[in-house]
mmCIF file of C-alpha atoms and ligand atoms in Angstrom:
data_model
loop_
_atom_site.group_PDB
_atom_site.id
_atom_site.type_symbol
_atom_site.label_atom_id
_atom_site.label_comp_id
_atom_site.label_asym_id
_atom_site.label_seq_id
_atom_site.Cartn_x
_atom_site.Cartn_y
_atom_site.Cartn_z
ATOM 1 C CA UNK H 1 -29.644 24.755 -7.896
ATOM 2 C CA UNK H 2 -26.987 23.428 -6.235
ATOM 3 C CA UNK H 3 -26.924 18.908 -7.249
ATOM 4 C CA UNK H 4 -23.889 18.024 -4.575
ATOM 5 C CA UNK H 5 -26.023 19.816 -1.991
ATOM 6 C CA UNK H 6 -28.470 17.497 -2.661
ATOM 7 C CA UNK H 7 -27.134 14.243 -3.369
ATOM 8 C CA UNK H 8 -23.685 14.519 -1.197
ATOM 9 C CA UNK H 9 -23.840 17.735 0.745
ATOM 10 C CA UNK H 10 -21.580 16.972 4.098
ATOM 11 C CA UNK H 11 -21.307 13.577 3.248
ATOM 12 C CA UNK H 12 -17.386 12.472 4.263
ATOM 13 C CA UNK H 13 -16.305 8.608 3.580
ATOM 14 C CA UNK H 14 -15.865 8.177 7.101
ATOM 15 C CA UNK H 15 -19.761 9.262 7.679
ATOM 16 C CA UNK H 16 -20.831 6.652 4.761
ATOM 17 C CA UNK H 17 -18.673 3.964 6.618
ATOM 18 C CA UNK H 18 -20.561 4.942 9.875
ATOM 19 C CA UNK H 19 -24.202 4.457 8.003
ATOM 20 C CA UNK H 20 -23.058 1.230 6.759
ATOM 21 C CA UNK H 21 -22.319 -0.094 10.194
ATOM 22 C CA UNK H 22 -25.596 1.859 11.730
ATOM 23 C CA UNK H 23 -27.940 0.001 8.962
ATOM 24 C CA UNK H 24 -26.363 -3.351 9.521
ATOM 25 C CA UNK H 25 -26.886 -2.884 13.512
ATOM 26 C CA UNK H 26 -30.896 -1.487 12.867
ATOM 27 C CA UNK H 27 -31.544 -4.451 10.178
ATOM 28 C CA UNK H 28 -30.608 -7.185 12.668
ATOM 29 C CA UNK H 29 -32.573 -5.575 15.186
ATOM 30 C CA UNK H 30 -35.525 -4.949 13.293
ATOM 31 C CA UNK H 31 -35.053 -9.057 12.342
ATOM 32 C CA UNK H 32 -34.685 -10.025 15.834
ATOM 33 C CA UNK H 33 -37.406 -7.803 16.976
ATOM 34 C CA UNK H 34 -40.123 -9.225 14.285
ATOM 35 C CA UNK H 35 -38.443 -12.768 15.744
ATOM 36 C CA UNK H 36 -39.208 -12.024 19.312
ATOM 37 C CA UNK H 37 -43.189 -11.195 18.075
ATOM 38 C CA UNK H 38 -43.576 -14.805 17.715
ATOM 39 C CA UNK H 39 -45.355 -14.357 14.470
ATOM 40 C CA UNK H 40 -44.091 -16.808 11.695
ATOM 41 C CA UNK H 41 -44.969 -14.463 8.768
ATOM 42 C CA UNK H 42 -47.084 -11.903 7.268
ATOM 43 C CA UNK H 43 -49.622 -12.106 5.014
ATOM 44 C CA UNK H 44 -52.645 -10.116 5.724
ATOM 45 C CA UNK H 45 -52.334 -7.752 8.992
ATOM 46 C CA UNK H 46 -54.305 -6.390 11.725
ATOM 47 C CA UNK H 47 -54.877 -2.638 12.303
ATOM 48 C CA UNK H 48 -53.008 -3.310 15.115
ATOM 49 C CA UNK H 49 -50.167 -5.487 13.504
ATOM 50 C CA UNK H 50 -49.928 -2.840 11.355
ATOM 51 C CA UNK H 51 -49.352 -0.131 13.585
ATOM 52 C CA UNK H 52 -46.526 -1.835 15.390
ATOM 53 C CA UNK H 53 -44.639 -2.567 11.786
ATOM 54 C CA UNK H 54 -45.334 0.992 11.286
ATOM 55 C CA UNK H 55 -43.771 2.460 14.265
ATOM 56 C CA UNK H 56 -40.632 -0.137 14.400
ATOM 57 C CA UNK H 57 -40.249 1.152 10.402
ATOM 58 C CA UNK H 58 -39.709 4.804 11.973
ATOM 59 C CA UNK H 59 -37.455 4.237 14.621
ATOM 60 C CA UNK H 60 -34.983 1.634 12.801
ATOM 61 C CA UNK H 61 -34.648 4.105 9.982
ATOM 62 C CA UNK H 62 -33.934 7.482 11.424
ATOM 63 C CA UNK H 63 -30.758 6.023 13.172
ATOM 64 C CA UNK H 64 -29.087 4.484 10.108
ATOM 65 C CA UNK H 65 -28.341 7.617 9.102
ATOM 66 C CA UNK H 66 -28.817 10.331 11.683
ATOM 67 C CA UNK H 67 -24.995 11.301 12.918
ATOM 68 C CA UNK H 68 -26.191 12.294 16.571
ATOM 69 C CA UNK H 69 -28.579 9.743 17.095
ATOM 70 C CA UNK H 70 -27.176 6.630 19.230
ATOM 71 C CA UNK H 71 -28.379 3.702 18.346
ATOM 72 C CA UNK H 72 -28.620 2.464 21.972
ATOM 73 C CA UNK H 73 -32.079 5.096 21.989
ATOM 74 C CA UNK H 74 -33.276 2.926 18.862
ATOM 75 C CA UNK H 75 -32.463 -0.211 20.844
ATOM 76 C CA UNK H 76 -34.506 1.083 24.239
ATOM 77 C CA UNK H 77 -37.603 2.288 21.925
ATOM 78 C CA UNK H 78 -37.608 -1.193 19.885
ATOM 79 C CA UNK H 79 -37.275 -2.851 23.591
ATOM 80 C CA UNK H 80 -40.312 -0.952 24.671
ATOM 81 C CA UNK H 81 -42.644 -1.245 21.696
ATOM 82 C CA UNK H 82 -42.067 -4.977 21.856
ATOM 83 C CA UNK H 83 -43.185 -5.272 25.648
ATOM 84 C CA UNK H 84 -46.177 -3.271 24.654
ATOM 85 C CA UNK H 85 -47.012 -5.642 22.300
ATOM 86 C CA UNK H 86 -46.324 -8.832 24.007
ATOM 87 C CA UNK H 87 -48.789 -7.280 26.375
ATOM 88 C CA UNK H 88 -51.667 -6.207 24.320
ATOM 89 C CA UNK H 89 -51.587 -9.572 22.875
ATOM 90 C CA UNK H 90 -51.324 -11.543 26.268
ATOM 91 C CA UNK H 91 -54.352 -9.135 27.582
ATOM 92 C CA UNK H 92 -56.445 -9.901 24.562
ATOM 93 C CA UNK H 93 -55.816 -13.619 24.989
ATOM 94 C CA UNK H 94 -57.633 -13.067 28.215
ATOM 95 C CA UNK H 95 -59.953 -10.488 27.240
ATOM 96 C CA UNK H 96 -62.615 -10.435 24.722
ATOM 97 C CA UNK H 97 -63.228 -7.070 24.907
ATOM 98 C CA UNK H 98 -59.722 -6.170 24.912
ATOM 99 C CA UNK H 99 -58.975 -7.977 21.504
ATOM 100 C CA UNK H 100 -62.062 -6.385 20.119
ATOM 101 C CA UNK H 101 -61.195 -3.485 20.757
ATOM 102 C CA UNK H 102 -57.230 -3.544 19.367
ATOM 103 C CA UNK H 103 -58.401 -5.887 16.239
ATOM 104 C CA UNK H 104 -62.080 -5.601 15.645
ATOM 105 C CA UNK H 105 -64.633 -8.240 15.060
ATOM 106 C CA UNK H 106 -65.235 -10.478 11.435
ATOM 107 C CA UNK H 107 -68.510 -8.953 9.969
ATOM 108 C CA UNK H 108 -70.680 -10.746 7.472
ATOM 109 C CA UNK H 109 -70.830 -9.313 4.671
ATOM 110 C CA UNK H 110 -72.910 -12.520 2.752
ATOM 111 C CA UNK H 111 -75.575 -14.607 4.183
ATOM 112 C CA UNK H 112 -77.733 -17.036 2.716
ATOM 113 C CA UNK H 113 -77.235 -15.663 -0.925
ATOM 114 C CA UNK H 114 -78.227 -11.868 0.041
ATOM 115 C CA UNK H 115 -75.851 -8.839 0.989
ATOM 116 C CA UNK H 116 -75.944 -7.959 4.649
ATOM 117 C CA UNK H 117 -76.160 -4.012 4.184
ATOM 118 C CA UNK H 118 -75.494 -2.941 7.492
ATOM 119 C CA UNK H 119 -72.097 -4.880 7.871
ATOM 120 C CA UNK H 120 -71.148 -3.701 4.220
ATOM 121 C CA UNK H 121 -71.204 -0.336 4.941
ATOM 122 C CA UNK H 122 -69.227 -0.822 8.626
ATOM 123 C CA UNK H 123 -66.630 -2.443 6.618
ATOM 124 C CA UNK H 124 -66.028 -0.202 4.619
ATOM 125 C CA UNK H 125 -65.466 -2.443 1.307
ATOM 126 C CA UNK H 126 -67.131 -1.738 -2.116
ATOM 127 C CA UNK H 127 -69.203 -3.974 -3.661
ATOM 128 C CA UNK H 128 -66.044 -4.245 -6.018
ATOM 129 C CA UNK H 129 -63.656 -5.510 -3.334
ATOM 130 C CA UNK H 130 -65.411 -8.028 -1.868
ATOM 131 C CA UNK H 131 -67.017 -9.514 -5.835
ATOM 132 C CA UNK H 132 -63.172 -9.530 -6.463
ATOM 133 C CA UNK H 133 -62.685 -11.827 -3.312
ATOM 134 C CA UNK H 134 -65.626 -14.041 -4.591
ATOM 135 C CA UNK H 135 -64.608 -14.546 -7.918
ATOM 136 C CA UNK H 136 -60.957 -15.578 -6.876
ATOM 137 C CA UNK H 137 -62.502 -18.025 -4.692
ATOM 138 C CA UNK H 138 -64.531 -19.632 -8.426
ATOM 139 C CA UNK H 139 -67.842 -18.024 -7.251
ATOM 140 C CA UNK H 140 -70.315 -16.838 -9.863
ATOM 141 C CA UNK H 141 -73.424 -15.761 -8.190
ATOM 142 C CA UNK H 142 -74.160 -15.056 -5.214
ATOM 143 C CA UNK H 143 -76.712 -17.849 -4.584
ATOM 144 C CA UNK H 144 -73.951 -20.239 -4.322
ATOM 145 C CA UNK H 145 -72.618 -18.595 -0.761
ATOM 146 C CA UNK H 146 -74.012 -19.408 2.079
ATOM 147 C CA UNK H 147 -72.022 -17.193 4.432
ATOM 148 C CA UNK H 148 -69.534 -14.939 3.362
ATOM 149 C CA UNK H 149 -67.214 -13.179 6.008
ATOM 150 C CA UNK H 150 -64.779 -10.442 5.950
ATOM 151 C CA UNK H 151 -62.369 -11.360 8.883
ATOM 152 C CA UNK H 152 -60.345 -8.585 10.961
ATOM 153 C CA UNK H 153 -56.567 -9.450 8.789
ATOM 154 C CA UNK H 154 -59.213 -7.981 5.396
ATOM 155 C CA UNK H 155 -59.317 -11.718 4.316
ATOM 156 C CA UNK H 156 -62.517 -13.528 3.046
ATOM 157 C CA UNK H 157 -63.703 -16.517 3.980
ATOM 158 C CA UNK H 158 -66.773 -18.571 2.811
ATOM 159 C CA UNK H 159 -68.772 -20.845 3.066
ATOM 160 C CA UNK H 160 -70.689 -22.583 0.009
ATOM 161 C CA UNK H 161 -74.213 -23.884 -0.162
ATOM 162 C CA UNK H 162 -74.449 -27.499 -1.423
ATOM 163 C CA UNK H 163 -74.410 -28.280 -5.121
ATOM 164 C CA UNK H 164 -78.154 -28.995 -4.226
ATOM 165 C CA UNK H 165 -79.286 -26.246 -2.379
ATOM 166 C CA UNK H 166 -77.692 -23.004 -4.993
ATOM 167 C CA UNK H 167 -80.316 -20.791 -5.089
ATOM 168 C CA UNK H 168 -80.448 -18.014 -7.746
ATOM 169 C CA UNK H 169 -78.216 -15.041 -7.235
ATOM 170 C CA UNK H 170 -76.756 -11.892 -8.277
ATOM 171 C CA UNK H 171 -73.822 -12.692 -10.612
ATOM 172 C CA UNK H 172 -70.044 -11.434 -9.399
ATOM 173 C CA UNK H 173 -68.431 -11.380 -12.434
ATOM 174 C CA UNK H 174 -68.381 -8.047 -14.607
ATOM 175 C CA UNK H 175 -70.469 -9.234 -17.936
ATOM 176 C CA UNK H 176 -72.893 -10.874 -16.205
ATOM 177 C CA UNK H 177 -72.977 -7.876 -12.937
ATOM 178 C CA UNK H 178 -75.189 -5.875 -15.567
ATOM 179 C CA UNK H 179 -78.605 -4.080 -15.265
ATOM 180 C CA UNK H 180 -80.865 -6.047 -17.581
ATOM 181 C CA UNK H 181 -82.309 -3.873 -20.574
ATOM 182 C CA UNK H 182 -85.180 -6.087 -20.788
ATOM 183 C CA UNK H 183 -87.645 -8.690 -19.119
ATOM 184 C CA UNK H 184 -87.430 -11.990 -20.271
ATOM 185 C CA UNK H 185 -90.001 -14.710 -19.466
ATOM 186 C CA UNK H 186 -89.669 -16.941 -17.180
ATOM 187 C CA UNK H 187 -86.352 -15.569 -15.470
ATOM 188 C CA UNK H 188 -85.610 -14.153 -12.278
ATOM 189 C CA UNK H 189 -83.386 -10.780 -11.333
ATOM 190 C CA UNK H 190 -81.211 -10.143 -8.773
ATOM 191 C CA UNK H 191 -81.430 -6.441 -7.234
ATOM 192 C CA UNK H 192 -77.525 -5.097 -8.145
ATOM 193 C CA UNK H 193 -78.026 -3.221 -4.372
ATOM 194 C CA UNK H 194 -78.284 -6.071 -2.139
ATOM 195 C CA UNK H 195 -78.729 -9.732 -4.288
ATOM 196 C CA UNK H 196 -82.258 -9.694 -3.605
ATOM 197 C CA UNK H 197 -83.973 -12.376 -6.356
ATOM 198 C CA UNK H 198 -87.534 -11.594 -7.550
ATOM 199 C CA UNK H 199 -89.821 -12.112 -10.232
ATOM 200 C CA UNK H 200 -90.262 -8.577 -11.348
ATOM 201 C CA UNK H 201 -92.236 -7.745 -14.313
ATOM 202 C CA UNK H 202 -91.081 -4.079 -14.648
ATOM 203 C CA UNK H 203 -87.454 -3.153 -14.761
ATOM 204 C CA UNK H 204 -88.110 -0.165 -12.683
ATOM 205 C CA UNK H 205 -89.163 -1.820 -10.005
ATOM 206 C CA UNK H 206 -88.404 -1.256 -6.666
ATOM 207 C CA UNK H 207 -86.341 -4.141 -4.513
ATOM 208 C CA UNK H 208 -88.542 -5.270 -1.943
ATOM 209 C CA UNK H 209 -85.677 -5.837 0.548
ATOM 210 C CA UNK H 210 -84.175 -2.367 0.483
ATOM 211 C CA UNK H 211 -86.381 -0.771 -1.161
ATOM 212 C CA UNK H 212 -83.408 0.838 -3.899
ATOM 213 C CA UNK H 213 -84.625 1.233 -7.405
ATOM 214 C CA UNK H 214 -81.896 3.552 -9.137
ATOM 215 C CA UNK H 215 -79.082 0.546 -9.409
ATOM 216 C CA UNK H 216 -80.860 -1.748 -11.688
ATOM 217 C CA UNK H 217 -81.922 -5.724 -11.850
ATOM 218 C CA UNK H 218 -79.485 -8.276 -13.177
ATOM 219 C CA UNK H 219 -80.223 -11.623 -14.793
ATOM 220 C CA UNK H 220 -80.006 -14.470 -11.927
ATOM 221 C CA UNK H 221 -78.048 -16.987 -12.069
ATOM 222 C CA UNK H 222 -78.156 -20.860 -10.273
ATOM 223 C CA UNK H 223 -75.645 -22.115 -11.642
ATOM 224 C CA UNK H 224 -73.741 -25.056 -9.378
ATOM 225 C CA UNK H 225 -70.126 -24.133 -8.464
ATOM 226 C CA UNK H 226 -67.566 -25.924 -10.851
ATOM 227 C CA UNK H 227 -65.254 -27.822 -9.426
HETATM 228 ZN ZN1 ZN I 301 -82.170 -4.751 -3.018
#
């Protein structure tokens, strides 16, 4: 094996110079370029957001390097990519069905205390991810949400119930997200499929909202959010 091949192989000093210059030009463009988006940051992003940051990654990094490569080609392909984008966003500013088609639509993924199934499964988010979500946001159970909503950037938003109105729910946090081993009197259980609560007097119950029997029944909780 041959380690200047691979770490210098036709590198000259005058090449290195030439990358240095290259990656300073492609940096400030890639800056001026995420400037001229008109976005003031990132924090979450949009399958489409994502695919432009994607595609200006590729074309600002092949000519920092690439000896035959002018960086006038980079400059026309950044150029383009950014008029595409001004115009997908100015068409879905005047198109609903435009921007649901390049970002999506929020789904529910919690309403009224339950799980909404259907939407669970078209986002594509485990049980796990979206508990996570709940619990940084100091929920316990999930009879203290009202509406829970996964928008199109992947962030959560809620909405609480009213210290008054918590119902009992199906708990979020790990130690207490556990199939019961045993009826107790009195207490209710939360089906660990979709957060129906029932009074069940058998453990191997089915849930009567849907219809799963194989995950198990956790203790309910209705306790008031803390805050
Ligand atoms: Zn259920």
């Amino acid at each position: 094996m041959n380690w200047l091949s691979i770490f210098i192989y036709d590198t000259t000093w005058s090449f290195a110079a030439e990358i240095a210059i290259r990656t300073v030009i492609m940096f400030s463009l890639v800056i001026l370029f995420l400037r001229f988006t008109g976005k003031r940051g990132v924090r979450q992003l949009t399958i489409f957001e994502l695919t432009i940051i994607l595609s200006l990654g590729s074309i600002a990094g092949d000519p920092m390097f690439t000896e035959d490569l002018p960086v006038i080609q980079a400059v026309l392909i950044t150029s383009i990519v950014l008029l595409l984008y001004r115009l997908c966003t100015w068409l879905a500013s005047r198109h609903k069905a435009f921007e649901l088609l390049l970002e999506g639509k929020p789904t529910y993924i919690v309403e009224n205390g339950l799980l909404v199934l259907e939407d669970v499964k078209k986002g594509r988010m485990s049980h796990d991810e979206f508990f996570t979500e709940m619990r940084k946001q100091g929920i316990r159970h999930l009879g203290q949400v009202h509406m829970g909503l996964l928008e199109t950037d992947g962030e959560f938003s809620v909405l609480l119930f009213p210290d008054d109105e918590t119902q009992y729910g199906l708990p979020v946090f790990p130690k207490e997200f556990q199939p019961a081993q045993f009826i107790e009197f009195g207490h209710r259980y939360a089906c660990m499929h979709c957060g129906y609560v029932d009074r069940i007097s058998d453990l191997n119950s089915p849930c009567k909202r849907c219809h799963h029997n194989t995950v198990g029944w956790a203790r309910a909780l209705n306790n008031k959010i803390v805050n």
